[in-house]
Structures are given as C-alpha cells and as structure tokens.
PDB file of C-alpha atoms in Angstrom:
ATOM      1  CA  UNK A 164     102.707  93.188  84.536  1.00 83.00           C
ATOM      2  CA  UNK A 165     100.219  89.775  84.297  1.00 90.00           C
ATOM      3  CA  UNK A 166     101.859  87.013  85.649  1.00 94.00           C
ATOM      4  CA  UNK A 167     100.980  83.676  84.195  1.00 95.00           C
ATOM      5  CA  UNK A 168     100.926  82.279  87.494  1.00 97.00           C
ATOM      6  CA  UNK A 169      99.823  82.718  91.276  1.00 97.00           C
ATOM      7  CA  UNK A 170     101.320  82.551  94.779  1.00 98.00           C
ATOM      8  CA  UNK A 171      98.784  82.064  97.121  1.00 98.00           C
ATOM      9  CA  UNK A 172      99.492  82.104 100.856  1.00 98.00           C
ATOM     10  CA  UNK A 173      96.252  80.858 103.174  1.00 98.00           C
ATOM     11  CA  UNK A 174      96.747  81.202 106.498  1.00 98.00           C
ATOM     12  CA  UNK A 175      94.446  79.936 109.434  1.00 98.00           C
ATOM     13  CA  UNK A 176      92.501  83.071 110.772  1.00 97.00           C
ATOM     14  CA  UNK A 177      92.108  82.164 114.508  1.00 97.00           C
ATOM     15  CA  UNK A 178      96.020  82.212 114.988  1.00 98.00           C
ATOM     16  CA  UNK A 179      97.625  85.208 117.038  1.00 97.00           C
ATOM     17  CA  UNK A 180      99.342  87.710 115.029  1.00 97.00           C
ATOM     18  CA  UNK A 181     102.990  86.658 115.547  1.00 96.00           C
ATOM     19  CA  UNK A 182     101.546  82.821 114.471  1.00 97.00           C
ATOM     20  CA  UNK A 183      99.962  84.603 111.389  1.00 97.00           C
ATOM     21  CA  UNK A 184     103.417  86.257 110.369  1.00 97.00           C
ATOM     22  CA  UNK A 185     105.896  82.669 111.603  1.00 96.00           C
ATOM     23  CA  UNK A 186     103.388  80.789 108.751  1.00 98.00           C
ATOM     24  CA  UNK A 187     103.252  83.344 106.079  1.00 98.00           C
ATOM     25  CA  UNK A 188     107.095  83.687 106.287  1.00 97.00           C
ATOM     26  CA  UNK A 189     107.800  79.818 106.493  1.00 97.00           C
ATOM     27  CA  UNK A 190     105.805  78.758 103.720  1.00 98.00           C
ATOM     28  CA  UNK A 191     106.904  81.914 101.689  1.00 98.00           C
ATOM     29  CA  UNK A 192     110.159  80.618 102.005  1.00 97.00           C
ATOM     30  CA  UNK A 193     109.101  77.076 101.322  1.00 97.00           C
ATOM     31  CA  UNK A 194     107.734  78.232  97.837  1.00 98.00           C
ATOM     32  CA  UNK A 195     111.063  80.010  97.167  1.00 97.00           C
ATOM     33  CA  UNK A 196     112.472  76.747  97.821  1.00 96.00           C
ATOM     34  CA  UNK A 197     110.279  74.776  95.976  1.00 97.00           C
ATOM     35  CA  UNK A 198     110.063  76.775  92.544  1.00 96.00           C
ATOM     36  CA  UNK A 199     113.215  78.866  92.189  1.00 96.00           C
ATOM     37  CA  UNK A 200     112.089  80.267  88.848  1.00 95.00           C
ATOM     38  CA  UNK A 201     109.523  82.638  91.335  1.00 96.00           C
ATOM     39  CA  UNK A 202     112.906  84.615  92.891  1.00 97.00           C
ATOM     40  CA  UNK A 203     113.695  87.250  91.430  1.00 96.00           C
ATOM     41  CA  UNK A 204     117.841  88.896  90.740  1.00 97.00           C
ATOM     42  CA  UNK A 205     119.471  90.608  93.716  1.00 98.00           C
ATOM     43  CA  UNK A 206     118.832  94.277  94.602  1.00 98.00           C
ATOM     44  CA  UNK A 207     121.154  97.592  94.963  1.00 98.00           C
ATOM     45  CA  UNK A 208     120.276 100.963  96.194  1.00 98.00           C
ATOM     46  CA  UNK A 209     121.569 103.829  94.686  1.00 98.00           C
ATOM     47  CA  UNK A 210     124.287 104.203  97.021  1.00 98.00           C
ATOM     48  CA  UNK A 211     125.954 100.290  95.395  1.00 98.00           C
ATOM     49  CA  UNK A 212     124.917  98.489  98.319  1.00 98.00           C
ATOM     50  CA  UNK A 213     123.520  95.153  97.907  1.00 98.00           C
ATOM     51  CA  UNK A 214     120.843  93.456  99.203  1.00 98.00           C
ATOM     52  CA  UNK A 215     119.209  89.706  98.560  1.00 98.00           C
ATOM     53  CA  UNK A 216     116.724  88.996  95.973  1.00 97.00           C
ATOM     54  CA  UNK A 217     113.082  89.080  96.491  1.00 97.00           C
ATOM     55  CA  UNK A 218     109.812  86.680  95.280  1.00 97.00           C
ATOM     56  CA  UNK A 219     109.441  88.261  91.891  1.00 96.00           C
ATOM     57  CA  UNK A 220     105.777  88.594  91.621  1.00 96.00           C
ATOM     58  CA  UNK A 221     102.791  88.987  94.127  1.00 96.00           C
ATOM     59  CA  UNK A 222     101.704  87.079  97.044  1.00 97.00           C
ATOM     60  CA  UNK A 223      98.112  87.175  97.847  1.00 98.00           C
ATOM     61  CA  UNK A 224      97.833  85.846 101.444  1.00 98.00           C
ATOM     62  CA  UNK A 225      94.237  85.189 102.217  1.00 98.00           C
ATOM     63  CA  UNK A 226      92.379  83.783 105.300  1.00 98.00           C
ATOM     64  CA  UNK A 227      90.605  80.674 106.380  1.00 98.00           C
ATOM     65  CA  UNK A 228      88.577  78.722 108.650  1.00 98.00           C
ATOM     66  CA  UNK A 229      89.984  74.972 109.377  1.00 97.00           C
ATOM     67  CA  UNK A 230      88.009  73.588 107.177  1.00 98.00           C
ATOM     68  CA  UNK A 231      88.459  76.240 104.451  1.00 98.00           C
ATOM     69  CA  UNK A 232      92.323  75.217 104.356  1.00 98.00           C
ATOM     70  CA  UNK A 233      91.046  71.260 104.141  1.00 98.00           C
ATOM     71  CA  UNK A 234      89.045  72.204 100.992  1.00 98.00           C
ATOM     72  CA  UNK A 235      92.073  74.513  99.783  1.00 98.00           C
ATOM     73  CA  UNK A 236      94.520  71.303 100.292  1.00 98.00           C
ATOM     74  CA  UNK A 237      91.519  68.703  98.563  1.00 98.00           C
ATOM     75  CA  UNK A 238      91.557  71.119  95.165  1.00 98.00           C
ATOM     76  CA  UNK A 239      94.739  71.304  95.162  1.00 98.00           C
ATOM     77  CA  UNK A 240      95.334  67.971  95.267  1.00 98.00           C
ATOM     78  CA  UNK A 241      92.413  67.134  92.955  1.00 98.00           C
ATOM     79  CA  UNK A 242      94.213  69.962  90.057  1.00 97.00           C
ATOM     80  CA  UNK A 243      97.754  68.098  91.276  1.00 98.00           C
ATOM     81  CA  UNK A 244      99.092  71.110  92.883  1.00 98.00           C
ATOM     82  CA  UNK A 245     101.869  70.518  95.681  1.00 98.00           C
ATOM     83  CA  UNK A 246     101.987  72.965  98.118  1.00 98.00           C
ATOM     84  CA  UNK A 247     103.712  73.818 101.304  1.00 98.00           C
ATOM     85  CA  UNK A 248     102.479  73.426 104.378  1.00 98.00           C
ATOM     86  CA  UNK A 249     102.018  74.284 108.045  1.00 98.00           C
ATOM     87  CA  UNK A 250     100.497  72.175 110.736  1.00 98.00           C
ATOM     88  CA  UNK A 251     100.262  73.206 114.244  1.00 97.00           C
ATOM     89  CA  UNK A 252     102.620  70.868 115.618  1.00 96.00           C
ATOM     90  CA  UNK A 253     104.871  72.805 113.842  1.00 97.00           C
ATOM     91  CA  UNK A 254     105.038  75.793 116.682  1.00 96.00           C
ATOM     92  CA  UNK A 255     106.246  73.536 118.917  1.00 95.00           C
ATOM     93  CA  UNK A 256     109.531  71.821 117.138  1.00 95.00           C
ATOM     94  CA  UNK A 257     112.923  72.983 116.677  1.00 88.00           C
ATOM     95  CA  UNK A 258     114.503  72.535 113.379  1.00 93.00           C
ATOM     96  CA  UNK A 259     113.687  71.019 110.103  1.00 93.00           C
ATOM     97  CA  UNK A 260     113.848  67.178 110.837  1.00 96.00           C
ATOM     98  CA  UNK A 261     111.136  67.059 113.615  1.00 96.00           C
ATOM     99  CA  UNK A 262     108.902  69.124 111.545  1.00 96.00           C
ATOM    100  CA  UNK A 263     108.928  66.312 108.667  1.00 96.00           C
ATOM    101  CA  UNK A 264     108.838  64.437 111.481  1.00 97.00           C
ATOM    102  CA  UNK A 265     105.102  65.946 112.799  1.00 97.00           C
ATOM    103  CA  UNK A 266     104.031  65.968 109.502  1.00 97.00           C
ATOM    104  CA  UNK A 267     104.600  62.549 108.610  1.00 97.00           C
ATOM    105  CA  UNK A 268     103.004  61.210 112.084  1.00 97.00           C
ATOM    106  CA  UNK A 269      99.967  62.435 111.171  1.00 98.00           C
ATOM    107  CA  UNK A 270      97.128  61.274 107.989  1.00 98.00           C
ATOM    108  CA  UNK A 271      96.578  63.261 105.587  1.00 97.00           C
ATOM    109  CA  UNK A 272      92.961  64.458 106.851  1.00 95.00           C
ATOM    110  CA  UNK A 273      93.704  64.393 110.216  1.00 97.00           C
ATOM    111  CA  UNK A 274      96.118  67.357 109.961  1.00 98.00           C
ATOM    112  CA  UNK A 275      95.881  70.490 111.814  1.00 98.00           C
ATOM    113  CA  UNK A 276      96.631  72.930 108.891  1.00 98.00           C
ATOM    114  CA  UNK A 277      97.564  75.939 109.606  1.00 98.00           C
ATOM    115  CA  UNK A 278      98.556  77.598 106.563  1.00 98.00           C
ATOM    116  CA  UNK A 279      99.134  76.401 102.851  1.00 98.00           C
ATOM    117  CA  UNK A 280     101.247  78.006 100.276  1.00 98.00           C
ATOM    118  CA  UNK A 281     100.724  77.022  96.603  1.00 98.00           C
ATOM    119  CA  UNK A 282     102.246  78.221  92.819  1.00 98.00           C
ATOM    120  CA  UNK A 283      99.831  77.468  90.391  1.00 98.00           C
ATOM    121  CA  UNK A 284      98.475  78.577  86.596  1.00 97.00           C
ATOM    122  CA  UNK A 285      96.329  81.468  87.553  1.00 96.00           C
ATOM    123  CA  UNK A 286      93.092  79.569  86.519  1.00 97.00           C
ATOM    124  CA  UNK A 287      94.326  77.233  88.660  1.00 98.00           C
ATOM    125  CA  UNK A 288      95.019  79.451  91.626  1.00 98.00           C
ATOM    126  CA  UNK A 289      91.700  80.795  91.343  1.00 97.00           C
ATOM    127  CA  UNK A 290      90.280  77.704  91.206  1.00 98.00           C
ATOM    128  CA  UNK A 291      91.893  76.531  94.364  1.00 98.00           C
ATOM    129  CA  UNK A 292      91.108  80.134  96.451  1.00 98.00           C
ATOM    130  CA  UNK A 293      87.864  80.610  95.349  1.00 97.00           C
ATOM    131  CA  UNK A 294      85.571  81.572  98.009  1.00 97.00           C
ATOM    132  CA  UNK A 295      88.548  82.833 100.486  1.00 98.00           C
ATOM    133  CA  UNK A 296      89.308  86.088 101.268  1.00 97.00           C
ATOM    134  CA  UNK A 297      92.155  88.050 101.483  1.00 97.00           C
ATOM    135  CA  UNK A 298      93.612  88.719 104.856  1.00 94.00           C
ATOM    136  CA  UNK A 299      92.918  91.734 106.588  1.00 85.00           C
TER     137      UNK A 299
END
C-alpha cells in the first residue's frame, strides 16, 4: 500500500544506543499524539486476546549530524511542517512540564536537537530528508 504521507524519525547519530531508542520512541509517540489519524485500530491474536493499536503506516528513522537535524528543522519550517522534537536537555528532566520547560529556555537555533519527528505529504517528506540516510 502507498501512503499519501510520511513519518520521518531523524535521530542524532553520535548518541549511545539506549539514547537512540529513548528519542525514536518519544517522538514516535509525540506524532501519535499529534496526528491521531496515523494510529491505526487495536489488534487480536488468534487466540481473542487483545493488544493496543499500532502507527498504521511506516516509519523511516534516518540519521544525522547536528547540523543535518538544524537543516531538517529550517525545511520544515520553511514547507510549514510542525514536528516533534528532542533536545538534549531532555535526558536529564523528569516529566512532561520541565521538558516544555528546557525547550522553551532555549532559541530556536540555539537548540541542541537531538531527534525530530515529522508527518508530512510525501513530496514534502522527501523534501525535508533529502540528503539523510536511513539509520543503520
């Protein structure tokens, strides 16, 4: 099945490996949050038991350099895409409130992005990605 649209998921490439996975999950679930439409219905094995729903469509998660996510946050901004995001203040707070709370501390190009997680037209998408690759 072609989707009409993309999830993109960039994440930082110098973080360790349990960073990586904290970001990917965090702004998946910020996307889910954000556009409802992309979860899909609720799941049951053949057995009747039932389990939660699922993003209904694929995530490409790609990589980046510092500056790669900058440029990634500029087009989408430019194209008037709003994604997610994660800074790296964000390892070190608690609960919801203080991370608005980094975030908003800090201008807009002085933030330590660590990952970005955007829903877009799939021009659009590819617009916004191109030149990244896909994570490894």
């Amino acid at each position: 099945m072609r989707f009409d649209t993309k999830i993109a998921i960039v994440v930082r490439e110098d973080l360790a490996a349990w960073q990586k996975l904290n970001v990917a999950c965090f702004l998946a679930g910020g996307l889910a949050g954000s556009y409802p439409e992309i979860v899909g219905r609720p799941y049951a094995d053949g057995s009747g038991q039932a389990y939660g729903p699922l993003i209904r469509q694929p995530v490409l998660v790609f990589a980046a350099d510092a500056a790669a996510l900058h440029r990634t946050r500029r087009r989408c901004a430019e194209r008037g895409i709003v994604p997610v995001l994660y800074t790296s203040e964000l390892f070190a707070t608690g609960h919801d409130e203080a991370n608005r709370a980094a975030v908003a501390a800090v201008p807009t190009e002085a933030l330590d992005l660590v990952g970005l997680g955007l829903l877009a037209p799939r021009g659009a998408a590819d617009k916004v990605t191109k030149g990244l690759k896909l994570h490894g």
